Coordinates of C-alpha atoms and ligand atoms in Angstrom, one line a residue:
M1 CA 46.3 -42.1 -34.5
A2 CA 43.8 -39.4 -33.9
K3 CA 41.0 -39.4 -36.3
R4 CA 40.7 -36.5 -38.7
S5 CA 37.8 -35.0 -40.2
H6 CA 37.9 -34.4 -43.9
E7 CA 38.3 -30.6 -43.3
D8 CA 41.4 -31.3 -41.2
A9 CA 43.0 -33.7 -43.6
V10 CA 46.4 -32.5 -45.1
P11 CA 48.0 -34.3 -48.0
L12 CA 51.3 -35.8 -46.9
D13 CA 53.4 -34.0 -49.5
E14 CA 52.1 -30.7 -48.3
S15 CA 52.7 -31.4 -44.6
K16 CA 56.0 -29.4 -44.3
E17 CA 54.5 -26.4 -45.9
A18 CA 51.4 -26.7 -43.8
R19 CA 53.4 -27.0 -40.6
R20 CA 55.3 -23.9 -41.4
E21 CA 52.0 -22.1 -42.2
A22 CA 50.4 -23.3 -39.0
K23 CA 53.4 -22.1 -37.0
R24 CA 53.1 -18.7 -38.6
L25 CA 49.4 -18.5 -38.0
K26 CA 49.9 -19.5 -34.4
K27 CA 52.5 -16.8 -33.8
E28 CA 50.2 -14.2 -35.4
K29 CA 47.3 -15.2 -33.3
A30 CA 49.3 -15.1 -30.1
K31 CA 50.4 -11.6 -31.0
Q32 CA 46.8 -10.6 -31.7
A33 CA 45.6 -12.0 -28.5
E34 CA 48.3 -10.3 -26.6
A35 CA 47.4 -7.0 -28.1
T36 CA 43.7 -7.3 -27.3
T37 CA 43.7 -8.8 -23.9
G38 CA 47.2 -8.5 -22.5
E39 CA 47.2 -12.2 -21.9
I40 CA 49.7 -14.6 -23.4
P41 CA 47.7 -17.5 -25.1
V42 CA 48.6 -21.0 -24.1
S43 CA 48.7 -23.6 -26.9
N44 CA 46.9 -26.8 -26.2
G45 CA 49.2 -28.5 -28.7
D46 CA 48.3 -32.1 -29.5
S47 CA 51.4 -33.8 -31.0
N48 CA 49.3 -36.6 -32.4
G49 CA 47.3 -34.6 -34.8
G50 CA 50.2 -32.4 -36.1
P51 CA 50.2 -28.6 -36.0
V52 CA 47.5 -27.9 -38.5
E53 CA 45.2 -30.4 -37.0
V54 CA 46.0 -29.0 -33.5
E55 CA 45.6 -25.5 -34.6
A56 CA 42.3 -26.1 -36.3
K57 CA 40.9 -28.3 -33.5
G58 CA 42.1 -25.8 -30.9
Q59 CA 40.5 -22.9 -32.6
A60 CA 37.3 -24.7 -33.0
E61 CA 37.2 -25.7 -29.3
L62 CA 38.2 -22.3 -28.1
S63 CA 35.6 -20.4 -30.1
K64 CA 32.9 -22.8 -28.9
E65 CA 33.9 -22.3 -25.3
E66 CA 34.3 -18.7 -25.8
R67 CA 30.9 -18.4 -27.4
K68 CA 29.4 -20.1 -24.4
V69 CA 31.2 -17.8 -22.0
L70 CA 30.4 -14.7 -23.8
K71 CA 26.7 -15.8 -24.1
R72 CA 26.6 -16.3 -20.4
A73 CA 28.3 -13.0 -19.7
K74 CA 26.1 -11.2 -22.1
K75 CA 23.0 -12.7 -20.5
E76 CA 24.1 -11.5 -17.1
H77 CA 24.9 -8.1 -18.6
E78 CA 21.4 -7.8 -20.2
K79 CA 19.7 -9.0 -17.1
A80 CA 21.1 -6.1 -15.2
G81 CA 19.8 -3.7 -17.8
A82 CA 23.2 -2.8 -19.0
A83 CA 23.9 -2.1 -22.6
T84 CA 25.3 -5.1 -24.4
E85 CA 28.9 -5.0 -25.3
S86 CA 30.8 -7.0 -27.8
V87 CA 33.8 -8.7 -26.3
A88 CA 36.9 -9.3 -28.4
A89 CA 37.7 -12.8 -29.4
A90 CA 40.4 -14.4 -27.3
T91 CA 41.8 -17.7 -26.0
G92 CA 40.5 -19.7 -23.0
D93 CA 42.1 -17.5 -20.3
A94 CA 41.2 -14.3 -22.1
A95 CA 37.6 -15.5 -22.4
A96 CA 37.5 -16.3 -18.7
K97 CA 38.8 -12.8 -18.0
A98 CA 36.2 -11.4 -20.4
E99 CA 33.6 -13.3 -18.5
R100 CA 34.8 -12.0 -15.1
K101 CA 34.9 -8.5 -16.6
A102 CA 31.3 -8.8 -18.0
L103 CA 30.0 -10.2 -14.7
K104 CA 31.6 -7.3 -12.8
Q105 CA 30.0 -4.9 -15.3
A106 CA 26.7 -6.7 -14.8
E107 CA 26.9 -6.4 -11.0
K108 CA 27.8 -2.7 -11.4
A109 CA 24.9 -2.1 -13.7
A110 CA 22.5 -3.9 -11.3
R111 CA 23.8 -1.7 -8.5
K112 CA 23.2 1.3 -10.7
V113 CA 19.7 0.2 -11.6
A114 CA 18.9 -0.3 -7.9
E115 CA 20.4 3.1 -7.1
T116 CA 18.7 5.1 -9.8
S117 CA 15.3 3.8 -8.7
Q118 CA 16.0 5.6 -5.4
A119 CA 16.8 9.2 -4.8
P120 CA 20.3 10.5 -4.9
A121 CA 22.3 9.6 -1.8
V122 CA 21.9 12.6 0.5
A123 CA 20.2 12.2 3.8
A124 CA 18.4 15.0 5.4
T125 CA 19.8 15.1 8.8
G126 CA 23.5 14.6 8.6
G127 CA 24.2 13.0 5.2
A128 CA 24.3 9.3 6.2
E129 CA 21.9 6.8 4.8
K130 CA 19.8 5.5 7.6
P131 CA 19.6 1.8 8.0
A132 CA 16.4 -0.1 8.1
A133 CA 15.5 0.0 11.7
N134 CA 13.4 -3.0 12.4
G135 CA 16.2 -5.4 12.3
S136 CA 15.8 -7.9 9.4
A137 CA 12.9 -6.0 7.7
S138 CA 13.4 -7.3 4.1
T139 CA 11.1 -4.6 2.8
A140 CA 13.6 -1.9 3.6
S141 CA 15.0 -0.6 0.4
G142 CA 17.6 1.6 1.9
Y143 CA 15.6 4.8 1.8
R144 CA 17.7 7.9 1.0
E145 CA 16.2 11.3 1.0
D146 CA 16.2 13.1 -2.3
A147 CA 19.1 15.5 -2.5
A148 CA 16.8 18.4 -3.3
L149 CA 14.6 17.6 -0.3
A150 CA 17.6 17.4 2.0
A151 CA 18.8 20.8 0.7
L152 CA 15.5 22.6 1.6
P153 CA 16.0 25.1 4.3
Q154 CA 15.0 23.8 7.7
S155 CA 12.5 26.7 8.0
E156 CA 10.5 25.3 5.1
I157 CA 10.3 21.9 6.7
D158 CA 9.3 23.4 10.0
A159 CA 6.6 25.5 8.3
F160 CA 5.2 22.4 6.6
V161 CA 5.2 20.4 9.8
A162 CA 3.4 23.2 11.7
E163 CA 0.9 24.0 9.0
K164 CA -0.1 20.4 8.5
Q165 CA -0.1 19.7 12.2
L166 CA 2.1 16.7 11.7
A167 CA 3.3 14.8 14.8
I168 CA 5.8 11.9 14.6
E169 CA 6.7 9.8 17.5
D170 CA 9.6 7.5 16.7
P171 CA 11.2 5.4 19.4
Q172 CA 14.3 5.1 17.1
K173 CA 14.5 8.8 16.4
Q174 CA 15.2 8.4 12.7
L175 CA 14.0 11.9 11.9
Y176 CA 13.1 11.7 8.2
R177 CA 11.9 14.9 6.5
P178 CA 8.4 14.6 5.1
I179 CA 8.2 14.1 1.4
T180 CA 6.6 17.4 0.7
S181 CA 6.4 17.0 -3.1
F182 CA 5.9 14.1 -5.4
K183 CA 9.3 15.0 -7.0
Y184 CA 11.1 13.9 -3.8
L185 CA 9.4 10.5 -3.9
P186 CA 11.9 7.8 -5.0
V187 CA 9.7 5.7 -7.3
D188 CA 9.9 4.9 -11.0
E189 CA 8.0 7.1 -13.5
A190 CA 5.6 4.2 -14.1
Q191 CA 4.4 4.3 -10.5
R192 CA 3.6 8.1 -10.6
A193 CA 0.6 7.8 -12.9
P194 CA -2.0 8.0 -10.0
F195 CA -0.6 11.3 -8.9
A196 CA -1.3 13.0 -12.2
G197 CA -4.3 14.9 -10.9
F198 CA -2.9 15.7 -7.4
S199 CA -0.8 18.8 -6.6
A200 CA 1.1 17.4 -3.6
P201 CA 1.2 14.4 -1.2
T202 CA -1.3 14.6 1.6
P203 CA 0.2 15.1 5.0
I204 CA -0.2 11.5 6.0
Q205 CA 1.5 10.4 2.7
A206 CA 4.3 13.0 3.2
A207 CA 5.0 11.9 6.7
C208 CA 4.7 8.1 6.3
W209 CA 6.4 7.4 3.0
P210 CA 10.0 7.9 4.2
Y211 CA 9.6 5.6 7.2
L212 CA 7.7 3.0 5.2
L213 CA 10.4 3.0 2.5
A214 CA 12.9 2.5 5.2
G215 CA 11.1 -0.6 6.4
R216 CA 9.6 0.7 9.6
D217 CA 6.3 -0.4 11.3
I218 CA 3.8 2.4 11.5
V219 CA 0.6 3.5 13.1
G220 CA -0.8 6.2 10.9
V221 CA -3.8 8.3 12.2
A222 CA -5.3 10.9 9.9
E223 CA -8.8 12.2 9.3
T224 CA -11.2 10.5 6.9
G225 CA -10.6 11.0 3.2
S226 CA -7.0 12.1 3.7
G227 CA -5.3 9.7 1.3
K228 CA -4.2 6.9 3.6
T229 CA -4.7 4.2 0.9
L230 CA -1.8 5.6 -1.2
A231 CA 0.2 6.3 2.0
F232 CA 0.5 2.5 2.5
G233 CA 0.0 1.5 -1.2
V234 CA 2.9 3.4 -2.8
P235 CA 5.7 1.9 -0.6
C236 CA 4.1 -1.5 -1.0
V237 CA 4.3 -1.5 -4.8
R238 CA 7.7 0.1 -4.7
Y239 CA 9.0 -2.7 -2.6
I240 CA 7.7 -5.5 -4.8
A241 CA 8.6 -3.8 -8.0
G242 CA 12.2 -3.5 -6.8
L243 CA 12.5 -7.2 -6.2
E244 CA 14.4 -9.5 -8.7
K245 CA 12.1 -11.5 -10.9
N246 CA 12.7 -14.7 -9.0
A247 CA 12.3 -13.1 -5.6
R248 CA 8.9 -11.7 -6.7
K249 CA 7.2 -15.0 -6.8
G250 CA 4.3 -15.5 -4.4
I251 CA 2.3 -13.2 -2.2
K252 CA 4.5 -10.5 -0.7
A253 CA 1.9 -8.2 0.8
C254 CA -1.4 -8.5 2.5
I255 CA -3.9 -5.7 3.1
M256 CA -6.8 -6.4 5.5
S257 CA -10.1 -4.5 5.3
P258 CA -13.2 -4.8 7.5
T259 CA -15.7 -4.7 4.7
R260 CA -16.0 -6.2 1.3
E261 CA -16.7 -3.0 -0.5
L262 CA -13.7 -1.3 1.1
A263 CA -11.5 -4.2 0.1
C264 CA -12.6 -3.8 -3.5
Q265 CA -12.0 -0.1 -3.4
I266 CA -8.5 -0.5 -2.0
R267 CA -7.7 -3.0 -4.8
D268 CA -9.0 -0.5 -7.4
Q269 CA -6.8 2.3 -6.0
L270 CA -3.7 0.0 -5.7
V271 CA -4.1 -1.3 -9.2
K272 CA -3.4 2.1 -10.6
V273 CA 0.0 2.2 -9.0
A274 CA 0.7 -1.5 -9.2
E275 CA -0.2 -2.4 -12.8
P276 CA 2.3 -0.1 -14.5
A277 CA 5.0 -1.6 -12.2
G278 CA 4.1 -5.2 -13.2
V279 CA 2.7 -5.9 -9.7
K280 CA -0.5 -8.0 -9.5
V281 CA -3.1 -7.1 -6.9
T282 CA -6.0 -9.5 -6.1
V283 CA -9.0 -9.1 -3.8
V284 CA -10.7 -11.8 -1.9
Y285 CA -13.8 -11.4 0.3
G286 CA -16.9 -13.2 1.5
G287 CA -20.2 -13.5 -0.3
R288 CA -18.6 -14.5 -3.6
S289 CA -17.7 -17.8 -5.1
K290 CA -14.5 -19.2 -3.6
D291 CA -13.7 -21.0 -6.9
E292 CA -13.7 -17.8 -8.9
Q293 CA -11.5 -16.1 -6.3
R294 CA -9.1 -19.0 -6.2
A295 CA -8.6 -18.8 -9.9
T296 CA -7.7 -15.1 -9.7
L297 CA -5.0 -15.7 -7.2
R298 CA -2.4 -17.1 -9.6
G299 CA 0.6 -14.9 -9.9
T300 CA -0.6 -12.5 -7.2
H301 CA 1.9 -10.3 -5.3
V302 CA -0.6 -8.3 -3.2
V303 CA -3.8 -9.8 -1.7
V304 CA -6.4 -7.4 -0.4
A305 CA -8.9 -9.2 1.8
T306 CA -11.6 -9.3 4.4
P307 CA -10.3 -11.4 7.3
G308 CA -12.9 -14.3 7.3
R309 CA -12.5 -15.3 3.7
L310 CA -8.7 -14.9 3.8
N311 CA -8.5 -17.0 6.8
D312 CA -10.6 -19.7 5.1
F313 CA -8.2 -19.7 2.2
V314 CA -5.2 -19.9 4.4
Q315 CA -6.6 -22.8 6.5
E316 CA -7.5 -24.8 3.4
G317 CA -4.1 -24.2 1.9
S318 CA -5.3 -22.1 -1.2
I319 CA -3.2 -19.1 -0.1
D320 CA 0.3 -19.2 1.1
L321 CA 1.2 -16.2 3.2
S322 CA 4.6 -17.4 4.3
G323 CA 6.3 -14.8 2.0
V324 CA 4.2 -11.9 3.3
V325 CA 6.5 -9.2 4.7
Y326 CA 4.2 -6.2 4.2
M327 CA 1.1 -6.4 6.3
V328 CA -1.4 -3.6 6.5
L329 CA -4.5 -3.3 8.7
D330 CA -6.6 -0.6 7.1
E331 CA -9.3 0.7 9.5
A332 CA -7.0 -0.8 12.1
D333 CA -9.1 -0.1 15.2
R334 CA -12.0 -2.0 13.6
M335 CA -9.8 -4.8 12.5
L336 CA -8.6 -5.3 16.1
D337 CA -12.1 -5.3 17.5
T338 CA -13.0 -8.6 19.0
G339 CA -15.1 -9.6 16.0
F340 CA -11.9 -9.8 13.8
E341 CA -9.2 -10.3 16.4
Q342 CA -9.0 -14.1 16.2
D343 CA -8.9 -14.1 12.4
I344 CA -6.3 -11.4 12.4
R345 CA -4.1 -13.4 14.8
K346 CA -4.3 -16.5 12.7
I347 CA -3.5 -14.6 9.5
I348 CA -0.6 -12.7 11.0
S349 CA 0.8 -16.0 12.4
A350 CA 0.8 -17.4 8.8
T351 CA 2.9 -14.5 7.4
A352 CA 6.7 -14.5 7.2
P353 CA 8.2 -15.4 10.6
T354 CA 10.8 -12.7 10.5
G355 CA 11.2 -9.4 8.7
R356 CA 7.5 -8.5 8.5
Q357 CA 6.7 -4.8 8.3
T358 CA 3.3 -4.2 9.9
L359 CA 1.2 -1.1 9.3
M360 CA -1.9 0.2 10.9
F361 CA -3.9 3.0 9.3
T362 CA -7.1 4.6 10.6
A363 CA -8.9 7.9 11.3
T364 CA -9.8 6.8 14.8
W365 CA -7.4 5.2 17.3
P366 CA -9.2 4.5 20.6
P367 CA -7.0 3.6 23.5
S368 CA -8.8 0.3 23.8
V369 CA -6.9 -1.2 20.8
R370 CA -3.5 0.5 21.2
D371 CA -1.9 -2.1 23.5
L372 CA -3.2 -4.9 21.4
A373 CA -1.9 -3.3 18.2
D374 CA 1.6 -3.0 19.8
T375 CA 1.7 -6.8 20.2
F376 CA 1.9 -7.1 16.4
M377 CA 4.4 -4.5 15.8
K378 CA 8.1 -3.7 16.4
Q379 CA 8.9 -0.2 17.7
P380 CA 6.3 1.4 15.4
V381 CA 6.6 5.0 14.3
K382 CA 3.4 6.9 15.3
V383 CA 2.3 9.5 12.8
T384 CA -0.7 11.6 13.6
I385 CA -2.0 14.4 11.5
G386 CA -4.1 17.2 13.0
D387 CA -4.0 19.0 16.3
N388 CA -4.2 15.6 17.8
A389 CA -0.8 14.3 18.9
S390 CA -2.2 11.9 21.4
G391 CA -4.6 10.4 18.9
E392 CA -7.8 11.8 20.4
L393 CA -10.9 11.2 18.4
R394 CA -11.2 13.8 15.7
A395 CA -13.5 14.4 12.8
N396 CA -12.6 16.0 9.6
V397 CA -12.7 19.8 10.2
R398 CA -14.1 20.6 6.8
I399 CA -17.4 18.9 7.6
V400 CA -20.2 21.0 9.0
Q401 CA -21.7 19.0 11.8
E402 CA -25.3 19.6 12.9
V403 CA -26.9 17.6 15.7
E404 CA -30.7 17.6 16.1
V405 CA -31.8 16.3 19.5
T406 CA -35.2 14.7 18.7
E407 CA -37.6 11.9 19.4
Q408 CA -37.9 8.6 17.6
H409 CA -41.4 9.2 16.2
L410 CA -40.4 12.5 14.6
K411 CA -37.4 11.2 12.7
Q412 CA -39.1 10.1 9.5
A413 CA -40.9 13.3 8.8
R414 CA -37.8 15.3 9.5
L415 CA -35.8 13.1 7.2
I416 CA -38.1 13.8 4.3
E417 CA -37.9 17.5 5.0
L418 CA -34.1 17.3 4.9
L419 CA -34.1 15.3 1.7
K420 CA -36.3 17.9 0.0
Q421 CA -34.1 20.7 1.2
Y422 CA -30.8 19.2 0.0
Q423 CA -32.1 17.5 -3.1
S424 CA -34.0 20.2 -4.9
G425 CA -33.6 22.5 -7.8
K426 CA -30.1 22.5 -9.1
N427 CA -29.1 20.2 -6.3
K428 CA -31.6 17.6 -7.3
N429 CA -28.9 15.1 -8.1
D430 CA -26.6 15.8 -5.1
R431 CA -25.5 12.6 -3.4
I432 CA -26.9 12.0 0.1
L433 CA -26.0 9.1 2.3
V434 CA -28.4 8.1 5.0
F435 CA -27.2 5.9 7.8
C436 CA -29.3 3.6 10.0
L437 CA -28.1 1.3 12.8
Y438 CA -29.8 -2.0 12.0
K439 CA -30.4 -3.9 8.7
K440 CA -34.2 -4.0 9.2
E441 CA -34.3 -0.4 10.0
A442 CA -32.3 0.4 6.8
T443 CA -34.8 -1.7 4.8
R444 CA -37.7 0.1 6.4
I445 CA -36.2 3.6 5.8
E446 CA -35.3 2.8 2.2
E447 CA -38.9 1.7 1.5
F448 CA -40.3 4.7 3.2
I449 CA -38.1 7.1 1.2
H450 CA -38.9 5.2 -2.0
R451 CA -42.7 5.5 -1.3
R452 CA -42.2 9.3 -0.9
G453 CA -41.0 9.5 -4.5
F454 CA -37.2 9.5 -4.1
N455 CA -34.7 7.5 -6.3
V456 CA -33.0 5.5 -3.6
A457 CA -30.9 2.3 -3.2
G458 CA -29.8 0.4 -0.1
I459 CA -26.7 -1.3 1.2
H460 CA -26.6 -3.5 4.3
G461 CA -25.8 -7.1 5.4
D462 CA -29.2 -8.5 4.6
L463 CA -28.6 -7.9 0.9
N464 CA -26.7 -10.4 -1.2
Q465 CA -23.3 -9.2 -2.4
Q466 CA -24.4 -8.7 -6.0
K467 CA -27.1 -6.3 -4.8
R468 CA -24.7 -4.5 -2.5
I469 CA -22.3 -4.0 -5.4
E470 CA -25.1 -2.8 -7.7
S471 CA -26.4 -0.3 -5.1
L472 CA -22.9 1.1 -4.4
E473 CA -22.1 1.4 -8.1
A474 CA -25.4 3.2 -8.8
F475 CA -24.7 5.7 -6.0
K476 CA -21.1 6.2 -7.2
N477 CA -22.0 6.7 -10.8
G478 CA -24.8 9.0 -9.9
S479 CA -27.7 7.1 -11.4
V480 CA -29.2 6.8 -7.9
P481 CA -28.3 9.9 -5.8
L482 CA -29.6 8.6 -2.5
L483 CA -28.2 5.6 -0.5
V484 CA -29.5 4.2 2.7
A485 CA -26.8 2.2 4.5
T486 CA -25.8 0.5 7.7
D487 CA -22.3 0.8 9.1
V488 CA -21.0 -1.6 6.4
A489 CA -20.6 1.7 4.4
A490 CA -19.3 3.7 7.3
R491 CA -15.6 3.0 6.9
G492 CA -13.2 3.9 4.1
L493 CA -15.6 4.1 1.2
D494 CA -14.5 6.8 -1.1
I495 CA -17.6 8.0 -3.0
P496 CA -17.1 11.1 -5.0
A497 CA -18.9 14.3 -3.9
V498 CA -21.2 13.0 -1.2
K499 CA -22.8 16.3 -0.2
V500 CA -24.7 15.4 2.9
V501 CA -24.6 12.5 5.4
I502 CA -27.7 12.0 7.5
N503 CA -27.5 9.8 10.6
V504 CA -31.1 8.6 11.3
T505 CA -29.9 6.5 14.2
F506 CA -26.7 7.3 16.0
P507 CA -24.1 4.5 15.7
L508 CA -22.9 2.3 18.6
T509 CA -19.7 4.3 19.1
V510 CA -18.5 7.8 18.5
E511 CA -15.7 6.4 16.4
D512 CA -18.3 5.0 14.0
Y513 CA -19.9 8.5 14.0
V514 CA -16.6 10.0 12.9
H515 CA -16.2 7.4 10.1
R516 CA -19.8 7.8 8.9
I517 CA -19.6 11.5 8.5
G518 CA -16.2 11.1 6.9
R519 CA -18.0 9.8 3.8
T520 CA -18.4 13.5 3.0
G521 CA -15.8 16.2 2.9
R522 CA -13.2 14.0 1.2
A523 CA -10.0 14.8 -0.5
G524 CA -10.0 18.5 0.6
Q525 CA -13.7 19.1 -0.2
D526 CA -16.3 20.5 2.1
G527 CA -19.2 18.4 3.5
R528 CA -22.2 18.4 5.8
A529 CA -23.4 15.9 8.4
I530 CA -26.8 16.0 10.1
T531 CA -27.4 13.7 13.0
F532 CA -30.6 12.8 14.9
F533 CA -29.8 12.2 18.6
T534 CA -32.3 10.8 21.1
D535 CA -32.5 9.8 24.7
A536 CA -31.5 6.2 23.7
E537 CA -28.0 7.4 22.9
K538 CA -27.4 9.7 25.8
G539 CA -24.4 7.6 27.0
L540 CA -22.6 8.8 23.9
A541 CA -23.4 12.5 24.3
G542 CA -20.1 13.3 26.1
G543 CA -18.0 11.7 23.4
L544 CA -20.0 13.4 20.6
M545 CA -19.6 16.8 22.3
N546 CA -15.9 16.3 22.5
V547 CA -15.8 15.6 18.7
L548 CA -17.9 18.7 18.0
K549 CA -15.8 21.0 20.1
A550 CA -12.5 19.7 18.7
A551 CA -13.8 20.5 15.2
N552 CA -15.1 23.9 16.3
Q553 CA -18.7 22.9 15.7
P554 CA -21.6 24.3 17.8
V555 CA -22.8 22.0 20.6
P556 CA -26.6 22.2 20.8
E557 CA -28.1 23.1 24.2
E558 CA -30.3 20.0 24.2
L559 CA -27.3 17.8 23.9
M560 CA -25.6 19.4 26.9
K561 CA -28.5 18.3 29.1
Y562 CA -27.2 14.7 28.9
G563 CA -24.0 15.7 30.6
T564 CA -20.4 15.3 29.5
T565 CA -19.6 11.9 30.8
V566 CA -17.6 9.9 28.2
K567 CA -18.7 6.2 28.3
K568 CA -15.7 4.0 28.0
K569 CA -15.9 1.3 25.4
G570 CA -15.8 -2.2 26.6
H571 CA -13.6 -4.9 25.2
D572 CA -14.6 -8.6 25.3
A573 CA -11.0 -9.7 25.7
Y574 CA -10.0 -7.2 28.3
G575 CA -13.1 -6.7 30.4
A576 CA -16.0 -4.3 30.5
F577 CA -13.7 -1.3 30.8
Y578 CA -10.6 -1.0 28.7
K579 CA -7.3 -0.1 30.3
D580 CA -7.2 3.6 29.7
T581 CA -3.8 4.1 28.3
G582 CA -4.1 7.9 28.9
D583 CA -0.5 7.6 30.1
M584 CA 0.6 7.0 26.5
K585 CA 3.6 9.2 25.9
K586 CA 2.6 12.5 24.2
A587 CA 4.0 12.7 20.7
T588 CA 6.6 15.3 20.2
K589 CA 6.6 17.3 17.1
I590 CA 9.8 16.5 15.3
T591 CA 12.1 19.4 14.5
F592 CA 14.9 18.8 12.0
D593 CA 18.2 20.4 12.8
Ligands
ATP601 N1 -2.1 13.5 -2.7 C1 -3.4 13.5 -3.0 N2 -4.0 14.7 -3.3 C2 -5.3 14.8 -3.6 N3 -6.2 13.7 -3.5 C3 -5.7 12.5 -3.1 C4 -4.3 12.4 -2.8 N4 -4.0 11.1 -2.4 C5 -5.2 10.5 -2.5 N5 -6.2 11.3 -2.9 C6 -7.6 11.0 -3.0 O1 -8.3 11.3 -1.8 C7 -9.4 10.4 -1.7 C8 -9.5 9.8 -0.3 O2 -8.4 8.9 -0.2 P1 -8.5 7.6 0.7 O3 -9.7 6.8 0.3 O4 -7.2 6.9 0.6 O5 -8.8 8.2 2.1 P2 -8.6 7.6 3.6 O6 -7.7 8.5 4.3 O7 -8.3 6.1 3.5 O8 -10.1 7.7 4.1 P3 -10.9 6.9 5.2 O9 -10.3 7.2 6.6 O10 -12.3 7.3 5.1 O11 -10.7 5.4 4.8 C9 -9.3 9.4 -2.8 O12 -10.3 9.8 -3.8 C10 -7.9 9.6 -3.3 O13 -7.8 9.3 -4.7

């Protein structure tokens, strides 16, 4: 005989009455269930225990099962961000149905969440959503143009493309409209904070965002100081923030920078977009304790790094890049230089074997690195800003460029004259950046300037990292308005309001010249660059003249005497003379019809 609990026990003389009552209750319950669920409940009658016992036992089991089911369904529901719903009590089948229903709702809610974080589903050029183009790119979030962007008259888009001198070369002809306003950018409110002080996306941002959100590889070439960091940073954060919690684990994106200071700056800019979205960004670079950096890596989604240190971490197993599907080479031409090429190769081979989205951003894109870059990419879209469709070397046109052809022994006295001229009276605290070619030269010039009574700091490779950071910080915060640097400070550094750049010694390449002077005239401001040029650099005169002419700057007579020959840059891996890929297809400006 089945064992009864004391709650179930029914006195024998009451058993008839109890059976009748149980039958009545059972009928009532069946009716109730039918009314709420449309299902006919099935009794799990247990003849041994008698109707009361069966009923009581059955109810207890069902409600337990039901609670379990409902809890599970509710959890799913909540996970998808849907409002919780109470589900009516029912029998086993009804509960199963409720579970199915809740799960369906949960799925629907999840789809809705995914959709609302994107723009409304209207594509610009024909209405259909365009698929991610590089095959399995898992970063592709199904970009859809915002309805309002798609509804803009074509003439408005054409005017934007023409005014910003935007050229897009897409082997897959996806033809996305540029995101001309932040309101057309499909990201959550939380990720918009960094745009608060900006009126509109910069041209490189407007042009690249749609393709990057669609999962495409990109080469983005735009002048110095034109907002390339957020051009690659925003889609990176958007991709990671859109992943399910479980899928988010591990490093998903890797951003490579040629210098430590630039790596830190990229991290600082990205954090502003990433932190509100719950995405963790970490920086690793040489010259600092490895142990400290290892400790910061826990829970990281995006690693910003210089190649040497990152490669060390990968080789020793401290960093796992196998989940990296978003790979950025900032200052890409520098990263592909022979000095970094091997590290880059190793790092890229440690990233996800399929579905990687690879991005290269730079202000200068010499033909010597273009073929090499293509080996890491899949049908990249090439976006060029400026009257520069074929990626010719171009300086920022808002910078006044002055070239003084001089002699070595006259340089120091002239430098002091210039410093007095540009740091006097109300301009006493204007920031001036002085570039030298060699570390020893930078030390000598810094000491010389200091002896002449100027408040000056230095940054170059002979200084330890702590000192480099301190100098840069003092220059940024204005406590030291004069900085003497080598080319470690030439690329990418975004220092507010540098008024003048002075090149005491011309750099080794004209590309480096463009980057050096690009420390002024940033984010739409004006700037000035003054360059000493001597016989020793005559091989670079032709390249320099081209840059001056392209930016409508005067070419001094004395410079012309060196002739206009453009010395081709050698490449250790490809011989003394690079393969001039002048036959690269000319980019066609895209028209949207
Ligand atoms: N849409 C925008 N409107 C105005 N300013 C912006 C916008 N986006 C970025 N900026 C600002 O422009 C400055 C330069 O940006 P960033 O450092 O990304 O330039 P860059 O193109 O990478 O330059 P470089 O080629 O020298 O590395 C930064 O101070 C950044 O905050």
